[in-house]
Amino acid sequence: MASTSEIVIAFDLYGTLLSTESIAKELASHFGDEKAQSIAALWRRFQLEYTWRMNSMDLYKPFSEITNASLKHALAESSVTLSEEYIGSLMKAYDSLGTFPDVPPGLKIISSSPNISAYVFSNGTDSMVSSSVKKSPALSSHASVFKDLITVEEVRAYKPDPKVYQHLLKKVGKEKDAGRVWLVSGNPFDIVGARSVGMQAAWVDRKGGHHGEGGWTDQLGTLAAGGPTIIVDGVEGAVEGIRNWVEDNGSRK
Ligand SMILES: *[C@@H]1O[C@H](CO)[C@@H](O)[C@H](O)[C@H]1NC(C)=O
Ligand SMILES: *[C@@H]1O[C@H](CO)[C@@H](O)[C@H](O)[C@H]1NC(C)=O
Ligand SMILES: *[C@H]1O[C@H](CO)[C@@H](O)[C@H](O)[C@H]1NC(C)=O
């Protein structure tokens, strides 16, 4: 029983463990709240769109270059410009992001649970992800919880390309046992991607219940292998929810 009870959890980094709110605030100091919000939303949209377009074209560039180019697209759509220097400082801000409040208690549970193995799993590059984890004031004190920082750099493709999740499964030694590996992510496309290679997935819906927004609305799962295994309100809820799910379903295989 002991050997079958290991729980492997891979956490998405940006938007799941680390909040990019400080970057939006930085933009707000430059453009005012309203404009900054629409630029940040466009930036995020183009960032995702660019990674998916690169996947479709079978091309790869590091995430920092995607981020840089997609910001310029968002600025151009909004008819504003920023100096290269300022863009550089915005991108540096990725090294000092804060965690969401539910993250430290979740990681604390993991640090006292020998049967949980935790990983960071990101489409950033190795160096970007390791600076984000080590330099984030809030996350660095918990960095030892993670057994490894796994990125897409070696695979040269972005989520939700199945190669990316297969790389994760290989790195955690569960290539033949995807159903025992969990992804925790706030990104619906990431959840659907993980499910379609047979992994379990906990979707972090921080808006759920708070503002009457939130809830799983993504429909692509109905055309693929389904949506989230469980829906949770944060990282602490994810760790608890996964533990409960494994206890209820663990003997099933
Ligand atoms: C993991 O360990 C905790 C105690 O640290 C225990 O409550 C839980 O049942 C274990 N889970 C599994 C799946 O073995
Ligand atoms: C962003 O891209 C431009 C080229 O378009 C390059 O000159 C600049 O150094 C890049 N900035 C960062 C921070 O990577
Ligand atoms: C991928 O990772 C980047 C950087 O790790 C992050 O900003 C984003 O939320 C993730 N989602 C994408 C683009 O797949």
Coordinates of C-alpha atoms and ligand atoms in Angstrom, one line a residue:
M1 CA 0.0 0.0 0.0
A2 CA 2.8 2.4 0.9
S3 CA 4.3 2.5 -2.6
T4 CA 1.0 3.0 -4.3
S5 CA 0.0 6.0 -2.2
E6 CA 2.5 8.5 -3.6
I7 CA 0.7 11.5 -5.0
V8 CA 2.5 13.5 -7.7
I9 CA 1.4 17.1 -8.2
A10 CA 2.7 19.5 -10.9
F11 CA 1.9 23.1 -10.4
D12 CA 1.6 25.6 -13.2
L13 CA 3.6 28.7 -12.2
Y14 CA 2.4 32.0 -13.6
G15 CA -1.2 32.7 -12.7
T16 CA -1.4 29.6 -10.5
L17 CA 1.4 29.9 -7.9
L18 CA 2.6 33.4 -8.8
S19 CA 0.3 36.4 -9.4
T20 CA 1.1 38.7 -12.3
E21 CA -0.9 41.4 -10.7
S22 CA 2.2 43.5 -9.9
I23 CA 2.9 43.7 -13.6
A24 CA -0.7 45.0 -14.2
K25 CA -0.1 47.6 -11.4
E26 CA 3.2 48.7 -13.0
L27 CA 1.3 49.2 -16.3
A28 CA -1.4 51.1 -14.4
S29 CA 1.1 53.5 -13.1
H30 CA 2.0 54.3 -16.7
F31 CA -1.4 54.3 -18.4
G32 CA -4.0 54.6 -15.7
D33 CA -6.2 51.7 -14.4
E34 CA -8.6 51.3 -17.2
K35 CA -6.2 51.4 -20.1
A36 CA -3.7 49.3 -18.2
Q37 CA -6.4 46.6 -17.6
S38 CA -7.3 46.4 -21.3
I39 CA -3.6 46.3 -22.3
A40 CA -2.8 43.6 -19.7
A41 CA -5.8 41.5 -21.0
L42 CA -4.7 41.9 -24.6
W43 CA -1.1 41.1 -23.7
R44 CA -2.2 37.9 -22.0
R45 CA -4.5 37.0 -25.0
F46 CA -1.7 37.5 -27.5
Q47 CA 0.8 35.7 -25.3
L48 CA -1.4 32.6 -25.4
E49 CA -2.3 33.0 -29.0
Y50 CA 1.3 33.3 -30.0
T51 CA 2.3 30.1 -28.1
W52 CA -0.5 28.2 -29.8
R53 CA 0.3 29.6 -33.2
M54 CA 4.0 28.7 -32.8
N55 CA 2.9 25.2 -31.9
S56 CA 0.7 25.0 -35.0
M57 CA 3.6 26.1 -37.2
D58 CA 5.9 23.7 -35.4
L59 CA 8.2 26.6 -34.4
Y60 CA 9.6 27.4 -31.0
K61 CA 11.1 30.6 -29.4
P62 CA 11.7 31.0 -25.7
F63 CA 8.7 32.3 -23.7
S64 CA 10.5 35.7 -22.9
E65 CA 10.5 36.4 -26.7
I66 CA 6.9 35.5 -27.0
T67 CA 6.1 37.7 -24.0
N68 CA 8.1 40.6 -25.5
A69 CA 6.5 40.3 -29.0
S70 CA 3.0 39.9 -27.6
L71 CA 3.3 43.0 -25.4
K72 CA 4.2 45.0 -28.5
H73 CA 1.2 43.7 -30.3
A74 CA -1.0 44.6 -27.3
L75 CA 0.5 48.1 -27.2
A76 CA 0.0 48.6 -31.0
E77 CA -3.6 47.5 -30.8
S78 CA -4.1 50.0 -28.0
S79 CA -2.3 52.8 -30.0
V80 CA 0.4 53.4 -27.4
T81 CA 4.1 52.7 -27.2
L82 CA 6.7 52.0 -24.5
S83 CA 10.5 52.3 -24.7
E84 CA 12.5 49.1 -25.0
E85 CA 14.0 50.0 -21.7
Y86 CA 10.7 50.1 -20.0
I87 CA 9.6 46.9 -21.6
G88 CA 12.8 45.4 -20.3
S89 CA 12.0 46.5 -16.8
L90 CA 8.4 45.1 -17.1
M91 CA 9.8 41.7 -18.1
K92 CA 12.3 41.8 -15.2
A93 CA 9.3 42.2 -12.9
Y94 CA 8.6 38.5 -13.6
D95 CA 11.5 37.8 -11.2
S96 CA 9.8 39.3 -8.2
L97 CA 6.2 38.3 -8.4
G98 CA 4.1 37.6 -5.3
T99 CA 2.2 34.4 -4.5
F100 CA -1.6 34.2 -4.1
P101 CA -2.5 34.1 -0.4
D102 CA -3.7 30.4 -0.7
V103 CA -0.3 29.3 -1.9
P104 CA 1.9 29.3 1.3
P105 CA -0.6 27.3 3.3
G106 CA -0.9 24.8 0.5
L107 CA 2.8 24.3 0.2
K108 CA 3.0 24.0 4.0
I109 CA 0.7 21.0 3.8
I110 CA 3.0 19.4 1.1
S111 CA 6.1 20.0 3.2
S112 CA 4.6 17.9 6.0
S113 CA 3.2 15.2 3.7
P114 CA 5.9 12.7 2.7
N115 CA 3.5 11.0 0.3
I116 CA 3.1 14.1 -1.9
S117 CA 5.8 14.9 -4.5
A118 CA 5.5 18.4 -5.9
Y119 CA 6.9 19.9 -9.0
V120 CA 6.7 23.2 -10.9
F121 CA 5.6 22.7 -14.5
S122 CA 5.8 25.7 -16.7
N123 CA 6.2 26.8 -20.3
G124 CA 8.8 29.3 -19.3
T125 CA 12.5 28.6 -19.9
D126 CA 14.6 26.9 -17.2
S127 CA 16.4 30.2 -16.3
M128 CA 13.2 32.3 -16.3
V129 CA 11.4 29.8 -14.1
S130 CA 14.2 29.3 -11.7
S131 CA 14.7 33.0 -11.2
S132 CA 11.0 33.5 -10.7
V133 CA 10.9 30.7 -8.1
K134 CA 14.2 31.7 -6.3
K135 CA 13.7 35.5 -6.5
S136 CA 10.0 35.7 -5.7
P137 CA 10.2 36.9 -2.1
A138 CA 7.0 34.9 -1.2
L139 CA 7.9 31.7 -3.1
S140 CA 11.6 31.4 -2.4
S141 CA 11.1 30.4 1.2
H142 CA 9.0 27.4 0.0
A143 CA 11.2 26.5 -3.0
S144 CA 12.5 23.4 -1.2
V145 CA 9.0 21.8 -1.4
F146 CA 9.6 21.3 -5.1
K147 CA 11.5 18.2 -6.2
D148 CA 12.2 19.7 -9.6
L149 CA 11.3 22.7 -11.9
I150 CA 10.2 21.2 -15.1
T151 CA 9.8 23.4 -18.2
V152 CA 9.0 23.0 -21.9
E153 CA 12.4 24.3 -23.0
E154 CA 13.8 20.8 -23.7
V155 CA 10.6 19.9 -25.7
R156 CA 10.5 23.1 -27.7
A157 CA 6.7 23.3 -27.8
Y158 CA 4.1 24.9 -25.6
K159 CA 1.1 23.7 -23.6
P160 CA -1.2 22.1 -24.6
D161 CA 0.9 20.1 -27.0
P162 CA 0.8 16.5 -25.7
K163 CA 4.6 16.3 -26.0
V164 CA 4.8 18.8 -23.2
Y165 CA 2.7 16.7 -20.7
Q166 CA 4.5 13.5 -21.8
H167 CA 7.8 15.2 -21.0
L168 CA 6.4 15.9 -17.5
L169 CA 5.3 12.3 -17.1
K170 CA 8.7 11.1 -18.1
K171 CA 10.5 13.5 -15.7
V172 CA 8.4 12.3 -12.8
G173 CA 8.8 8.6 -13.7
K174 CA 5.1 8.0 -14.5
E175 CA 5.1 7.6 -18.3
K176 CA 2.9 4.5 -17.9
D177 CA 0.8 5.9 -15.1
A178 CA -0.6 9.3 -16.2
G179 CA -3.7 8.8 -14.1
R180 CA -1.6 9.1 -10.9
V181 CA -0.2 12.5 -11.9
W182 CA -2.0 15.7 -11.1
L183 CA -1.8 19.1 -12.8
V184 CA -2.9 22.1 -10.7
S185 CA -3.5 25.1 -13.0
G186 CA -5.7 28.1 -13.3
N187 CA -5.7 27.9 -17.1
P188 CA -8.6 25.9 -18.6
F189 CA -6.6 25.1 -21.8
D190 CA -3.9 23.6 -19.6
I191 CA -6.5 21.5 -17.7
V192 CA -8.0 20.1 -20.9
G193 CA -4.5 19.5 -22.3
A194 CA -3.5 17.4 -19.3
R195 CA -6.7 15.4 -19.2
S196 CA -6.3 14.6 -22.9
V197 CA -3.1 12.7 -22.1
G198 CA -4.8 10.8 -19.2
M199 CA -3.6 12.9 -16.3
Q200 CA -5.8 14.2 -13.5
A201 CA -6.3 17.9 -13.2
A202 CA -7.4 20.3 -10.5
W203 CA -8.6 23.6 -11.9
V204 CA -8.0 26.6 -9.7
D205 CA -11.0 28.9 -9.9
R206 CA -10.2 31.8 -7.6
K207 CA -13.2 33.8 -8.8
G208 CA -15.6 31.0 -8.1
G209 CA -18.2 32.0 -5.5
H210 CA -16.7 35.4 -4.8
H211 CA -18.1 37.7 -7.4
G212 CA -20.7 35.4 -9.0
E213 CA -18.2 35.0 -11.9
G214 CA -16.0 32.0 -12.4
G215 CA -17.2 28.5 -12.9
W216 CA -16.0 26.1 -15.6
T217 CA -17.3 27.5 -19.0
D218 CA -14.7 26.0 -21.3
Q219 CA -16.4 23.5 -23.7
L220 CA -13.4 22.0 -25.5
G221 CA -13.3 19.2 -22.9
T222 CA -16.5 17.9 -24.4
L223 CA -14.7 17.3 -27.7
A224 CA -11.6 15.9 -26.0
A225 CA -11.1 13.9 -22.8
G226 CA -13.1 16.1 -20.5
G227 CA -12.7 19.0 -18.1
P228 CA -11.2 19.1 -14.6
T229 CA -11.2 16.1 -12.3
I230 CA -11.9 18.6 -9.4
I231 CA -12.5 22.3 -9.2
V232 CA -10.9 24.1 -6.2
D233 CA -10.7 27.7 -4.9
G234 CA -6.9 27.9 -4.6
V235 CA -3.7 26.0 -4.0
E236 CA -4.5 25.0 -0.4
G237 CA -7.9 23.7 -1.6
A238 CA -6.1 21.9 -4.5
V239 CA -3.8 20.0 -2.1
E240 CA -6.7 19.1 0.2
G241 CA -9.0 18.2 -2.7
I242 CA -6.4 16.0 -4.4
R243 CA -5.7 14.2 -1.1
N244 CA -9.4 13.5 -0.6
W245 CA -10.0 12.4 -4.2
V246 CA -7.0 10.0 -4.0
E247 CA -8.3 8.6 -0.7
D248 CA -11.8 8.0 -2.3
N249 CA -10.6 6.7 -5.6
G250 CA -7.1 5.5 -4.8
S251 CA -7.7 1.8 -4.9
R252 CA -9.4 2.1 -8.3
K253 CA -7.0 1.9 -11.2
Ligands
LIG1 C1 -0.8 10.7 2.8 O1 -0.3 10.9 4.1 C2 -1.3 11.6 5.0 C3 -0.6 11.8 6.3 O2 0.6 12.5 6.2 C4 -2.5 10.7 5.1 O3 -3.5 11.3 5.9 C5 -3.0 10.3 3.8 O4 -4.0 9.3 3.9 C6 -2.0 9.7 2.9 N1 -2.6 9.6 1.5 C7 -2.4 8.5 0.8 C8 -3.1 8.6 -0.5 O5 -1.7 7.6 1.1
LIG2 C1 12.4 42.7 -27.0 O1 12.5 42.6 -28.4 C2 13.3 43.6 -29.1 C3 13.2 43.4 -30.6 O2 11.9 43.5 -31.0 C4 14.7 43.6 -28.5 O3 15.4 44.6 -29.1 C5 14.6 43.7 -27.0 O4 15.9 43.6 -26.5 C6 13.7 42.7 -26.4 N1 13.6 43.0 -25.0 C7 13.7 42.1 -24.0 C8 13.6 42.6 -22.6 O5 13.9 40.9 -24.3
LIG3 C1 2.8 29.2 -19.6 O1 3.8 29.7 -18.8 C2 3.9 31.0 -18.9 C3 5.3 31.2 -18.3 O2 5.6 30.1 -17.6 C4 2.7 31.6 -18.2 O3 2.8 33.0 -18.2 C5 1.5 31.2 -18.8 O4 0.4 31.4 -17.8 C6 1.5 29.7 -19.1 N1 0.4 29.5 -20.1 C7 0.7 29.3 -21.4 C8 1.1 30.4 -22.2 O5 0.6 28.2 -21.9

